[in-house]
Coordinates of C-alpha atoms in Angstrom, one line a residue:
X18 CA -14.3 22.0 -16.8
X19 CA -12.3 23.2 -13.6
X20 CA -11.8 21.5 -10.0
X21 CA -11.6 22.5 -6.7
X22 CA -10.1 21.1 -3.4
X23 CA -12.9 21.1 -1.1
X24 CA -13.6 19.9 2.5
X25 CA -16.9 17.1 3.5
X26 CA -19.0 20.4 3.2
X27 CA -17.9 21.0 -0.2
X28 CA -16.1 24.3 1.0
X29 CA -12.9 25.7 0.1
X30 CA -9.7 24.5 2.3
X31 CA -8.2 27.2 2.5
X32 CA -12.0 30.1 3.2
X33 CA -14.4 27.8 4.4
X34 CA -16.8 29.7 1.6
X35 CA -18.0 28.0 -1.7
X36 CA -15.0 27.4 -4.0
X37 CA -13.7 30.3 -6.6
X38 CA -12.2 30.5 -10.2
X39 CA -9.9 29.9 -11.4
X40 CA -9.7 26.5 -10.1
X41 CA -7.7 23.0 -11.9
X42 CA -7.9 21.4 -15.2
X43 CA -8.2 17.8 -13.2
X44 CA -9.5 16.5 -9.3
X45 CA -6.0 15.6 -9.3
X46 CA -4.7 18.9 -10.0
X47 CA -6.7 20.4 -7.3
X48 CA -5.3 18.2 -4.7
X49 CA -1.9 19.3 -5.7
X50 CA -2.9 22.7 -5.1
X51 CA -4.6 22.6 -2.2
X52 CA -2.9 25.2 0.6
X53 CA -4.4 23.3 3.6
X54 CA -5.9 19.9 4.0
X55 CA -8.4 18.5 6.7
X56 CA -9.9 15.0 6.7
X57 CA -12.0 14.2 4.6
X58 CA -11.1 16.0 1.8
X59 CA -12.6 15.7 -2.0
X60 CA -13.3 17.5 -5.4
X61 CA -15.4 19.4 -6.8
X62 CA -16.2 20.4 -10.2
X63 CA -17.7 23.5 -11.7
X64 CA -21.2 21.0 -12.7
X65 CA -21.1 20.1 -9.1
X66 CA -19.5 16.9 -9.9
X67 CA -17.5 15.2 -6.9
X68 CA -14.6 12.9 -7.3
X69 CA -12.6 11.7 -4.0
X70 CA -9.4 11.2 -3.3
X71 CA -9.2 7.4 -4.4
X72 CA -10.8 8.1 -7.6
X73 CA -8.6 11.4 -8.1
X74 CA -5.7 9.4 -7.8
X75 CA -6.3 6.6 -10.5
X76 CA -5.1 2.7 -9.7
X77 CA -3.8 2.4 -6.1
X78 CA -5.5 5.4 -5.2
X79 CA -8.0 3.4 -2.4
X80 CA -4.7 2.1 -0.9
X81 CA -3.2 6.1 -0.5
X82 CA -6.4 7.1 0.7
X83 CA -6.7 4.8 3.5
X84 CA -3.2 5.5 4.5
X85 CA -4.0 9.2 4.4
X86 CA -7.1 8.8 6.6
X87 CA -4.9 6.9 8.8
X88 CA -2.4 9.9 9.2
X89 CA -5.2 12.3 9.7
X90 CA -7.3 10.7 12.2
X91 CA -4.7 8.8 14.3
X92 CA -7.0 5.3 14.7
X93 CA -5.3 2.9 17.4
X94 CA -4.3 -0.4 15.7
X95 CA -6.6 -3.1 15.5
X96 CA -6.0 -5.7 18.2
X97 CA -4.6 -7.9 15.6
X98 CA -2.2 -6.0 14.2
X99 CA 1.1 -8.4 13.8
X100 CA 3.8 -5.8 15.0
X101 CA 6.6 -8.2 14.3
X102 CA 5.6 -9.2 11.0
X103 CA 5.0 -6.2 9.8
X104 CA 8.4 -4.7 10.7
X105 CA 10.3 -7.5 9.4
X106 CA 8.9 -7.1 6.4
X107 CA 11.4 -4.0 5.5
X108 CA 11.7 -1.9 2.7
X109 CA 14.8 -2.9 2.2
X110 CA 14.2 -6.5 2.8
X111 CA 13.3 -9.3 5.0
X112 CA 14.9 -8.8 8.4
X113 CA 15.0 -11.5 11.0
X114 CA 16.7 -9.8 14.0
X115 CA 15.0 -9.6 17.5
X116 CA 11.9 -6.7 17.3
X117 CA 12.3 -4.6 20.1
X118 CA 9.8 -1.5 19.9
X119 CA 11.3 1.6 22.3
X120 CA 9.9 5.5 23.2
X121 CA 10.9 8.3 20.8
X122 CA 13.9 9.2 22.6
X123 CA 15.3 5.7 22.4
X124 CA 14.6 5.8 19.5
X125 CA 16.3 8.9 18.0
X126 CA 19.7 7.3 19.9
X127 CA 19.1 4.1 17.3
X128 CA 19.4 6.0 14.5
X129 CA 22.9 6.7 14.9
X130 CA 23.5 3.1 14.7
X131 CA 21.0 1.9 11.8
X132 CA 23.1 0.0 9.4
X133 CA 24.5 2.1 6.9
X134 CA 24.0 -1.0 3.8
X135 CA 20.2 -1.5 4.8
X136 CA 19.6 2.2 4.9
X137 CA 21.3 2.7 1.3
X138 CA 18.7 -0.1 -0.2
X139 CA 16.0 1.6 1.6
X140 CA 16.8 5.3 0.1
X141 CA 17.5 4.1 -3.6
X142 CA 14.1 2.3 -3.2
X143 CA 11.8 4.6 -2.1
X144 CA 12.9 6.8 -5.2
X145 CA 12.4 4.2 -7.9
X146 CA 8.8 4.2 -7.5
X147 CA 8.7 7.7 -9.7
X148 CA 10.0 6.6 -12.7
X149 CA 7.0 4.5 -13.7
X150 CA 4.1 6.3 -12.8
X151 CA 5.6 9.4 -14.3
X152 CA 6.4 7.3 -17.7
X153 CA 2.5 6.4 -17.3
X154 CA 1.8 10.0 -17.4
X155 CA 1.2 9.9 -13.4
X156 CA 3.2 12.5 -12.7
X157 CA 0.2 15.0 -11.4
X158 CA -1.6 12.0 -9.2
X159 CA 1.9 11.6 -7.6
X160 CA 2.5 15.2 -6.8
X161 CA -1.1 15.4 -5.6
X162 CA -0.9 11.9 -3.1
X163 CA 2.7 13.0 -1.5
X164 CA 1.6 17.0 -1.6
X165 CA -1.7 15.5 1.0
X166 CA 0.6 13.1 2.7
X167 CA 3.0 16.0 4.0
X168 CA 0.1 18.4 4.9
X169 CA -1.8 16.0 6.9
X170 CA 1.2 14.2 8.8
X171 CA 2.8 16.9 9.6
X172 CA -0.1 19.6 10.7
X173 CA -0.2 17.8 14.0
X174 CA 3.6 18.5 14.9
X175 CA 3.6 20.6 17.9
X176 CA 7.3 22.9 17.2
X177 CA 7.2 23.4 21.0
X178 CA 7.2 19.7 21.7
X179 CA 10.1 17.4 22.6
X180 CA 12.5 18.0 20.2
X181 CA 12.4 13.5 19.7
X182 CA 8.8 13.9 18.3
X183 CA 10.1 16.2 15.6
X184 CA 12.8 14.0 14.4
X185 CA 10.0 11.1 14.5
X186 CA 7.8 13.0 12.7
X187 CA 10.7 13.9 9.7
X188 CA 11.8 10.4 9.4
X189 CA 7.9 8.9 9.5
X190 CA 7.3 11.3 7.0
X191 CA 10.3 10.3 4.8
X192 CA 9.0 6.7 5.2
X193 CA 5.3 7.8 4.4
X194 CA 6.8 9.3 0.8
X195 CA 8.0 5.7 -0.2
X196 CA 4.9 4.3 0.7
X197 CA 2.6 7.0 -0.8
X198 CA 4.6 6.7 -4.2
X199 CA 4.4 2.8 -4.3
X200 CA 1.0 2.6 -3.6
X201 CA 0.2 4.7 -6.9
X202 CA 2.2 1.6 -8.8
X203 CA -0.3 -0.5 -7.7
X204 CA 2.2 -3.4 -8.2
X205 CA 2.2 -6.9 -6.4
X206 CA 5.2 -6.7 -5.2
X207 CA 5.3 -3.2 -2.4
X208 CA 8.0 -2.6 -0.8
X209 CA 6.8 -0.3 1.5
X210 CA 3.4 -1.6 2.1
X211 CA 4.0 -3.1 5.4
X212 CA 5.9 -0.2 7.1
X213 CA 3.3 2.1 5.3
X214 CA 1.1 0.4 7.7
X215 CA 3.3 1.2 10.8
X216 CA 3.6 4.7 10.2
X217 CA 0.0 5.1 9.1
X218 CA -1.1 3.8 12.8
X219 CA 1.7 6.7 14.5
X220 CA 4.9 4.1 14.5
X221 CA 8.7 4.9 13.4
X222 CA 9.8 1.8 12.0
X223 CA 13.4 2.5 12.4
X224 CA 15.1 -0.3 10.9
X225 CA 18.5 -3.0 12.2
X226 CA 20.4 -1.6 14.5
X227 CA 23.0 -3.7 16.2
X228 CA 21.4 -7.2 16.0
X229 CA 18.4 -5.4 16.6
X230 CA 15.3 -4.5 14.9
X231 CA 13.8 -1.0 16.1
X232 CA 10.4 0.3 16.1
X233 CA 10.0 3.9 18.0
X234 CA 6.1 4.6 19.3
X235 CA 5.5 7.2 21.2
X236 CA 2.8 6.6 24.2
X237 CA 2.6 10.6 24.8
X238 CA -0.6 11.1 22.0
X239 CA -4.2 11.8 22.5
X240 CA -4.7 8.2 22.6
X241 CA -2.0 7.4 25.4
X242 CA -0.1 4.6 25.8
X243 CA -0.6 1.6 23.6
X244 CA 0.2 -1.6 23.8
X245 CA 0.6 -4.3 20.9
X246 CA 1.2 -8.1 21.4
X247 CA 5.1 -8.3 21.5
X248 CA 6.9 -11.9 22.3
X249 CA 10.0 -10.0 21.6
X250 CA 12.2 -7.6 24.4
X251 CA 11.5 -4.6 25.0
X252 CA 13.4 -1.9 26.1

């Protein structure tokens, strides 16, 4: 039994014509393979079996999927979304400072000043989520989840855009890795489950920066300027 990658047609990603040997040993596989990926995206197998992406994926794979739709569809936040709460609740910890959510360019000037000890935390836990799904034999749904999370975030980039939206779109990407990876643990306790939100909806949670907590969102997309319901400054 092989799989194949396929769009909501059921077609190849990367033809647009009926899917082709040699194809993967597992709907997992495929998705790691895939050269292109549009939204919604699924398996195939050669008895016309389908399997999506949450099944593909194994325990926490509902979680990655609706993260991934997120990414590829750009939704606006619901009117309810707690910006504050969300933020504070970092990957590196609880942080209490005053939320003030800035443009992309303001932004990219914060990152200069993140604080270096927070940042460290952040890094060495958004790589400890590997060891235990590939000790679980997860190895192959983990390449497959981050492998559809770098092809849909960062298709949109425009290279000929403001330079600010390119560094956002790196460092939302390097969040969207943690966040990916720890929602394949399927674990109570997620670090990056609430900034995984933030970036899903287009946000750059960038972190403390002098006394300051700092989210970047950019007003410039398709959906144009956004608002959320902030009690906090704003710059």
């Amino acid at each position: 039994m092989t799989w194949h990658a396929v769009d909501g047609a059921g077609l190849a990603l990367a033809t647009g014509r009926p899917p082709q040997p040699p194809g993967a040993t597992s709907p997992a596989a495929a998705l790691a393979a895939a050269p292109v990926a549009t939204w919604p995206i699924t398996t195939v197998a050669d008895d016309r079996r389908r399997v999506d992406v949450a099944e593909a994926l194994g325990p926490g794979g509902t979680r990655v999927a609706v993260l991934l739709e997120h990414i590829a569809t750009h939704p606006s936040p619901p009117p309810d979304l707690d910006l504050a709460a969300l933020a504070r609740a970092t990957p590196g910890g609880p942080v209490a400072h005053q939320l003030v959510a800035v443009g992309l360019a303001e932004a990219v000037k914060a990152t200069a000043h993140v604080d270096k000890a927070w940042l460290a935390v952040v890094d060495r836990c958004r790589t400890e989520a590997r060891a235990p799904l590939v000790a679980a034999g997860r190895g192959t749904e983990l390449e497959a989840a981050l492998h559809l999370a770098m092809l849909l975030a960062t298709g949109p980039v425009d290279e000929g855009g403001p330079a600010e939206a390119r560094v956002a779109s790196g460092a939302r990407l390097w969040l969207l890795g943690g966040a990916v990876a720890w929602a394949l643990v399927d674990d109570d306790v997620d670090p990056f489950e609430s900034w995984g939100d933030l970036v899903s909806y287009g946000m750059w949670p960038v972190g403390p920066v002098d006394g300051r907590l700092v989210v970047g969102i950019d007003t410039t997309t398709d959906s144009g300027p956004q608002t959320f319901p902030l009690t906090t400054a704003r710059t």
